[in-house]
Coordinates of C-alpha atoms in Angstrom, one line a residue:
M1 CA 23.9 -28.1 -5.9
L2 CA 26.6 -25.4 -5.5
T3 CA 30.3 -26.2 -5.6
L4 CA 31.3 -25.6 -2.0
P5 CA 34.6 -24.2 -0.9
P6 CA 37.3 -26.1 1.0
L7 CA 36.4 -27.2 4.6
S8 CA 38.5 -26.6 7.7
L9 CA 38.0 -27.5 11.4
Y10 CA 38.8 -25.3 14.4
I11 CA 39.1 -27.0 17.8
H12 CA 39.3 -24.8 20.9
V13 CA 41.0 -25.9 24.1
P14 CA 40.0 -23.3 26.7
W15 CA 42.5 -23.9 29.5
C16 CA 45.9 -22.3 30.2
V17 CA 48.4 -22.3 33.1
R18 CA 47.9 -18.5 33.6
K19 CA 45.9 -15.9 31.9
C20 CA 48.1 -13.4 30.1
P21 CA 47.2 -9.7 30.8
Y22 CA 46.7 -8.9 27.1
C23 CA 44.7 -12.0 26.2
D24 CA 41.0 -11.6 25.3
F25 CA 40.6 -15.1 23.9
N26 CA 38.2 -17.6 25.7
S27 CA 40.9 -19.0 28.0
H28 CA 40.7 -20.0 31.7
A29 CA 43.5 -20.5 34.1
L30 CA 43.6 -24.0 35.7
K31 CA 43.1 -23.7 39.4
Q32 CA 44.6 -27.1 39.9
P33 CA 47.1 -28.1 37.1
N34 CA 46.4 -31.8 37.6
A35 CA 42.6 -31.3 37.3
L36 CA 42.5 -31.0 33.5
P37 CA 39.4 -33.0 32.4
A38 CA 41.2 -34.2 29.2
Q39 CA 39.2 -37.4 28.6
D40 CA 35.8 -35.8 29.3
Y41 CA 36.7 -32.9 27.0
V42 CA 37.7 -35.2 24.1
T43 CA 34.4 -37.0 24.6
A44 CA 32.5 -33.7 24.5
L45 CA 34.5 -32.5 21.4
L46 CA 33.5 -35.7 19.5
A47 CA 29.8 -35.3 20.5
D48 CA 30.0 -31.7 19.4
F49 CA 31.5 -32.7 16.1
Q50 CA 28.8 -35.3 15.6
N51 CA 26.2 -32.5 15.6
E52 CA 28.3 -30.6 12.9
L53 CA 28.4 -33.5 10.5
I54 CA 25.4 -32.3 8.5
N55 CA 27.5 -29.2 7.6
V56 CA 30.3 -31.3 6.1
Q57 CA 28.2 -31.9 3.0
G58 CA 30.3 -34.6 1.5
R59 CA 33.7 -32.8 1.8
V60 CA 37.0 -33.9 3.2
L61 CA 38.8 -31.9 5.9
Q62 CA 41.6 -29.9 4.4
T63 CA 43.0 -28.4 7.6
I64 CA 42.6 -28.7 11.4
F65 CA 43.7 -26.0 13.8
I66 CA 43.8 -26.6 17.5
G67 CA 43.9 -23.3 19.4
G68 CA 43.4 -22.0 22.9
G69 CA 44.1 -21.4 25.7
T70 CA 47.1 -23.7 25.7
P71 CA 46.2 -26.9 23.7
S72 CA 49.6 -28.5 24.6
L73 CA 48.3 -29.0 28.1
L74 CA 46.3 -31.9 26.8
P75 CA 48.3 -35.2 26.7
P76 CA 49.3 -36.7 23.3
Q77 CA 46.9 -39.6 23.9
S78 CA 44.0 -37.2 23.9
Y79 CA 44.9 -36.0 20.4
Q80 CA 45.6 -39.5 19.2
T81 CA 42.1 -40.5 20.2
L82 CA 40.5 -37.3 19.0
L83 CA 42.1 -37.3 15.5
T84 CA 41.5 -41.0 15.0
E85 CA 37.8 -40.6 15.9
L86 CA 37.4 -37.5 13.8
N87 CA 38.9 -39.3 10.8
K88 CA 36.4 -42.1 11.2
R89 CA 33.6 -39.6 10.8
V90 CA 35.0 -37.4 8.0
P91 CA 37.9 -38.2 5.6
F92 CA 41.1 -36.2 5.9
A93 CA 42.7 -34.9 2.8
D94 CA 45.9 -36.7 1.9
D95 CA 47.9 -33.6 2.6
I96 CA 45.9 -32.3 5.5
E97 CA 47.6 -29.6 7.7
I98 CA 47.0 -30.2 11.4
T99 CA 48.3 -27.4 13.6
L100 CA 48.7 -27.4 17.4
E101 CA 49.3 -24.2 19.3
A102 CA 51.8 -24.7 22.1
N103 CA 53.5 -22.7 24.9
P104 CA 57.2 -23.0 25.3
G105 CA 56.6 -23.0 29.0
T106 CA 54.8 -26.4 28.7
Y107 CA 57.4 -27.9 26.4
E108 CA 58.7 -31.4 26.9
H109 CA 60.7 -33.1 24.2
G110 CA 59.1 -36.6 24.6
R111 CA 55.6 -35.1 24.8
F112 CA 56.0 -33.2 21.5
Q113 CA 57.4 -36.3 19.7
S114 CA 54.2 -38.0 20.7
Y115 CA 52.1 -35.1 19.3
F116 CA 53.9 -35.6 16.0
D117 CA 53.3 -39.4 16.2
A118 CA 49.6 -38.7 16.8
G119 CA 49.3 -37.0 13.4
I120 CA 49.9 -33.3 14.3
N121 CA 52.2 -32.0 11.5
R122 CA 52.4 -28.3 12.2
L123 CA 53.3 -26.6 15.5
S124 CA 52.7 -22.9 16.4
L125 CA 54.8 -21.7 19.4
G126 CA 53.6 -18.7 21.3
V127 CA 57.0 -17.1 22.0
Q128 CA 56.0 -13.4 21.8
S129 CA 59.5 -12.2 22.6
F130 CA 63.1 -13.5 23.0
Q131 CA 63.8 -11.0 25.8
N132 CA 63.1 -12.0 29.4
E133 CA 62.1 -8.5 30.5
K134 CA 59.5 -8.3 27.8
L135 CA 58.2 -11.8 28.5
K136 CA 57.8 -10.8 32.2
A137 CA 55.9 -7.7 31.2
L138 CA 53.6 -9.8 29.0
G139 CA 52.9 -12.3 31.9
R140 CA 54.4 -15.2 30.0
I141 CA 55.5 -18.3 31.9
H142 CA 58.5 -19.2 29.8
S143 CA 62.0 -17.6 29.5
A144 CA 63.8 -16.7 26.3
E145 CA 66.2 -19.6 26.8
E146 CA 63.3 -22.1 27.2
A147 CA 61.8 -20.8 23.9
I148 CA 65.0 -21.2 22.0
H149 CA 65.6 -24.7 23.4
A150 CA 62.0 -25.7 22.6
I151 CA 62.3 -24.7 18.9
E152 CA 65.7 -26.3 18.5
S153 CA 64.5 -29.5 20.1
L154 CA 61.3 -29.6 18.0
K155 CA 63.4 -30.1 14.9
T156 CA 64.6 -33.5 16.2
T157 CA 61.0 -34.7 16.7
G158 CA 60.0 -34.7 13.1
F159 CA 58.3 -31.2 13.0
S160 CA 59.6 -29.3 10.0
N161 CA 56.5 -27.0 9.7
I162 CA 57.0 -24.7 12.7
N163 CA 55.5 -21.2 13.3
I164 CA 56.9 -18.7 15.8
D165 CA 54.4 -16.2 17.2
L166 CA 56.0 -12.8 18.0
M167 CA 54.5 -9.5 19.1
H168 CA 55.8 -6.0 18.6
G169 CA 54.8 -2.6 20.1
L170 CA 55.5 -4.1 23.5
P171 CA 55.9 -2.0 26.7
N172 CA 59.2 0.1 26.5
Q173 CA 60.1 -1.7 23.2
S174 CA 62.5 0.0 20.9
K175 CA 63.1 -0.7 17.2
E176 CA 66.4 -2.4 18.2
D177 CA 64.5 -4.7 20.7
A178 CA 62.0 -5.7 17.9
Q179 CA 64.9 -6.3 15.5
Y180 CA 66.6 -8.5 18.1
D181 CA 63.4 -10.7 18.4
L182 CA 63.1 -11.0 14.7
N183 CA 66.8 -11.8 14.1
T184 CA 66.6 -14.5 16.8
A185 CA 63.6 -16.0 15.2
I186 CA 65.1 -15.9 11.7
A187 CA 68.2 -17.6 13.0
L188 CA 66.1 -20.6 14.2
N189 CA 64.8 -21.0 10.6
P190 CA 61.1 -21.7 11.2
A191 CA 58.9 -22.2 8.1
H192 CA 56.6 -19.4 9.3
I193 CA 56.6 -16.3 11.5
S194 CA 53.5 -14.5 12.8
W195 CA 54.5 -11.0 13.8
Y196 CA 51.7 -8.8 15.0
Q197 CA 51.3 -5.7 17.1
L198 CA 50.2 -5.8 20.7
T199 CA 46.8 -4.2 21.0
I200 CA 44.9 -3.4 24.2
E201 CA 41.6 -5.2 24.1
P202 CA 38.5 -4.8 26.4
N203 CA 38.1 -7.4 29.2
T204 CA 41.8 -7.8 29.7
I205 CA 44.1 -6.8 32.6
F206 CA 46.0 -4.4 30.3
Y207 CA 42.7 -2.7 29.5
T208 CA 42.1 -1.8 33.2
T209 CA 45.7 -1.1 34.0
P210 CA 47.3 -0.2 30.6
P211 CA 51.1 -0.4 30.2
I212 CA 53.1 2.3 28.6
L213 CA 53.5 1.4 25.0
P214 CA 55.7 2.9 22.3
V215 CA 54.4 6.0 20.5
S216 CA 52.9 5.6 17.1
E217 CA 56.0 6.9 15.3
T218 CA 58.2 4.3 17.0
I219 CA 55.7 1.6 16.1
W220 CA 55.8 2.7 12.5
H221 CA 59.6 2.5 12.4
I222 CA 59.4 -1.0 14.1
Q223 CA 57.0 -2.2 11.4
E224 CA 58.8 -0.8 8.5
A225 CA 62.2 -2.1 9.6
G226 CA 60.8 -5.5 10.6
Q227 CA 59.0 -6.0 7.3
N228 CA 62.2 -5.2 5.4
L229 CA 64.2 -7.6 7.6
L230 CA 61.8 -10.4 7.2
E231 CA 61.6 -10.0 3.4
S232 CA 65.4 -9.8 3.0
N233 CA 65.7 -13.1 4.9
G234 CA 63.2 -15.0 2.7
Y235 CA 60.1 -14.5 4.8
H236 CA 57.5 -13.1 2.4
Q237 CA 54.5 -11.3 3.8
Y238 CA 51.2 -12.8 2.5
E239 CA 48.9 -11.4 5.2
I240 CA 48.8 -8.5 7.6
S241 CA 50.8 -10.3 10.3
A242 CA 51.9 -13.5 8.5
Y243 CA 55.3 -14.1 6.9
S244 CA 56.5 -17.4 5.5
Q245 CA 59.3 -19.1 3.5
T246 CA 58.3 -19.8 -0.1
G247 CA 55.4 -22.3 -0.2
R248 CA 55.0 -22.5 3.6
Q249 CA 52.0 -20.4 4.2
A250 CA 49.4 -21.5 6.8
K251 CA 46.8 -23.4 4.7
H252 CA 44.2 -23.1 7.5
N253 CA 44.4 -19.4 7.8
I254 CA 44.4 -18.9 4.0
N255 CA 41.1 -20.8 3.9
Y256 CA 39.7 -18.3 6.4
W257 CA 40.9 -15.3 4.4
Q258 CA 39.7 -16.7 1.1
F259 CA 36.2 -17.1 2.6
G260 CA 36.3 -20.8 2.8
D261 CA 34.1 -22.9 5.2
Y262 CA 35.1 -23.9 8.7
L263 CA 33.4 -25.7 11.5
G264 CA 34.2 -25.0 15.1
I265 CA 34.1 -27.3 18.1
G266 CA 35.1 -26.7 21.7
A267 CA 34.1 -24.1 24.3
G268 CA 33.7 -20.8 22.6
A269 CA 34.5 -22.0 19.1
H270 CA 32.9 -20.3 16.0
G271 CA 32.1 -21.7 12.6
K272 CA 31.0 -20.4 9.2
W273 CA 29.7 -22.4 6.3
R274 CA 27.5 -22.3 3.2
C275 CA 24.6 -24.6 2.6
G276 CA 25.0 -26.3 -0.8
S277 CA 21.3 -26.7 -1.5
T278 CA 20.1 -23.2 -0.6
G279 CA 23.3 -21.1 -1.0
S280 CA 22.7 -19.5 2.4
F281 CA 25.6 -18.7 4.7
Y282 CA 25.6 -19.5 8.5
R283 CA 27.6 -18.6 11.5
N284 CA 27.4 -20.5 14.8
W285 CA 29.1 -20.3 18.1
K286 CA 29.5 -22.7 21.1
T287 CA 28.9 -22.1 24.7
R288 CA 32.0 -20.4 26.3
M289 CA 32.4 -21.7 29.8
P290 CA 34.2 -25.0 30.1
K291 CA 31.9 -26.3 32.8
D292 CA 28.8 -25.5 30.7
Y293 CA 30.4 -27.1 27.6
L294 CA 31.2 -30.3 29.6
S295 CA 27.7 -30.4 31.1
R296 CA 25.4 -33.0 29.4
E297 CA 22.4 -30.9 30.4
K298 CA 23.3 -28.0 28.1
P299 CA 23.6 -27.8 24.3
F300 CA 27.0 -27.3 22.7
Q301 CA 25.7 -24.6 20.4
A302 CA 25.0 -21.3 22.0
G303 CA 23.7 -19.5 18.9
I304 CA 23.4 -19.6 15.1
K305 CA 22.9 -16.8 12.6
T306 CA 22.0 -16.6 8.9
L307 CA 24.2 -14.1 7.1
T308 CA 22.1 -11.8 4.9
P309 CA 23.1 -10.8 1.4
A310 CA 23.6 -7.2 2.7
E311 CA 26.2 -8.5 5.3
L312 CA 28.2 -10.6 2.8
P313 CA 30.3 -7.8 1.2
L314 CA 31.8 -6.7 4.5
E315 CA 32.2 -10.4 5.7
F316 CA 34.1 -11.2 2.5
M317 CA 36.2 -8.1 2.5
M318 CA 37.2 -8.4 6.2
N319 CA 39.0 -11.6 5.2
A320 CA 40.1 -11.0 1.7
L321 CA 41.7 -7.6 2.3
R322 CA 44.0 -9.1 5.0
L323 CA 45.8 -10.9 2.2
Y324 CA 48.8 -9.0 0.9
D325 CA 48.0 -9.8 -2.8
G326 CA 44.2 -9.8 -2.2
V327 CA 42.0 -12.2 -4.3
P328 CA 40.9 -12.2 -8.0
V329 CA 37.7 -10.1 -8.5
T330 CA 36.0 -13.2 -9.8
H331 CA 36.5 -14.9 -6.5
Y332 CA 34.0 -12.5 -4.9
S333 CA 31.1 -13.9 -6.9
E334 CA 32.3 -17.4 -6.6
A335 CA 32.6 -17.2 -2.8
T336 CA 29.5 -15.2 -2.1
G337 CA 27.1 -15.8 -4.9
L338 CA 26.7 -12.1 -5.4
P339 CA 27.5 -10.0 -8.5
V340 CA 30.6 -7.7 -8.4
S341 CA 28.2 -4.8 -8.9
T342 CA 27.3 -5.2 -5.2
I343 CA 30.7 -3.9 -4.2
Q344 CA 31.6 -1.9 -7.3
S345 CA 30.7 1.6 -5.9
A346 CA 32.6 0.9 -2.7
W347 CA 35.6 -0.4 -4.6
D348 CA 35.6 2.6 -6.9
L349 CA 35.5 4.9 -3.9
A350 CA 38.3 3.0 -2.2
C351 CA 40.4 3.3 -5.3
N352 CA 39.7 7.1 -5.6
Q353 CA 40.8 7.5 -1.9
G354 CA 44.0 5.5 -2.6
L355 CA 43.0 2.7 -0.3
M356 CA 42.7 0.0 -3.0
K357 CA 44.2 -0.7 -6.3
P358 CA 42.2 -1.0 -9.5
G359 CA 42.6 -4.0 -11.8
T360 CA 41.8 -7.7 -11.8
H361 CA 42.3 -8.2 -8.0
L362 CA 40.6 -6.9 -4.9
V363 CA 43.7 -5.8 -3.1
P364 CA 44.5 -3.0 -0.6
S365 CA 47.1 -0.4 -1.4
E366 CA 49.9 0.3 1.1
R367 CA 47.8 3.1 2.4
G368 CA 44.8 0.8 2.6
R369 CA 46.8 -1.7 4.8
V370 CA 47.6 1.1 7.2
F371 CA 44.0 2.3 7.4
L372 CA 42.3 -1.0 7.0
N373 CA 39.4 -0.2 9.3
D374 CA 38.6 2.9 7.3
L375 CA 38.8 0.8 4.1
L376 CA 36.4 -1.8 5.5
E377 CA 33.9 0.8 6.5
L378 CA 33.3 1.5 2.9
F379 CA 31.9 -2.0 2.4
A380 CA 29.7 -2.0 5.5

């Protein structure tokens, strides 16, 4: 029997108040705000998880991440029930990290106190910008003032592990605009800041009617100045778009990037795990449409795939090379069951091209981080 990696759980809540024009996640605007089928959805999630129990393989849950959509649309009692019932089926680690994504536009002080009381101990607020004109361009339903008030109020509810999501490369954004957003976030002293570039994805409103975005030179200056500002204020970059105070990294995401196992429940959720008896790797995904997911006549699982040994090098590198310090070379074999020789030629070529660093760690160079897609192609 193999020694299996840590196990995480991802829970997807597919509803939101309004679909943002840049969003390509599996999210669906509520036609009637009061028509959220919270109780039925929790029942479905638990039934979905019941089918996943075979893949737990005797482990405890190290982290849970509840994403969306806008998971904070569900009432606290839904999460009280869900987490209690999940814990009956699988033990939680004593120091489990349980994250809830939330929208400042749905923030209510008493409601978030109840989320904390239900067992959620990390909150990720989708702020995106602290400038109202930028929020309007992004289709957000909250104002900058509401976002600041939400974060300040959260600190009185018991939440100390707070992430602020910010975007850069926004329509008509200057370097000064981006610095303003970061300085505002830093002044609020969250444990973690996710700061990532707006990209135009297919099947979004921005794809069909693209906004005017900053030119690549401006984006480069924004990124360089922003990284320096975050580092000088104690937010250390440990992943492409993740910055944290010392010791406050997101445990759930680190498990992804270190090629740990995760189960996925909810409409459109994905999972990836290794079988301890055979050593095989699997991916599965759940049916996307909420009405289909809630239907008792259709299976939760929409598909499952066995990862072949030829696919594992790229699968591993797509995660590990996002980490700022990479991973030890020995972790490749431990995580995949493959010898380092299966990536040696690609690694040598990446080092020769200045995209990776030689040594005891699989780690991208500064050039490799900029041209990450080119780097990953070497391992395909």
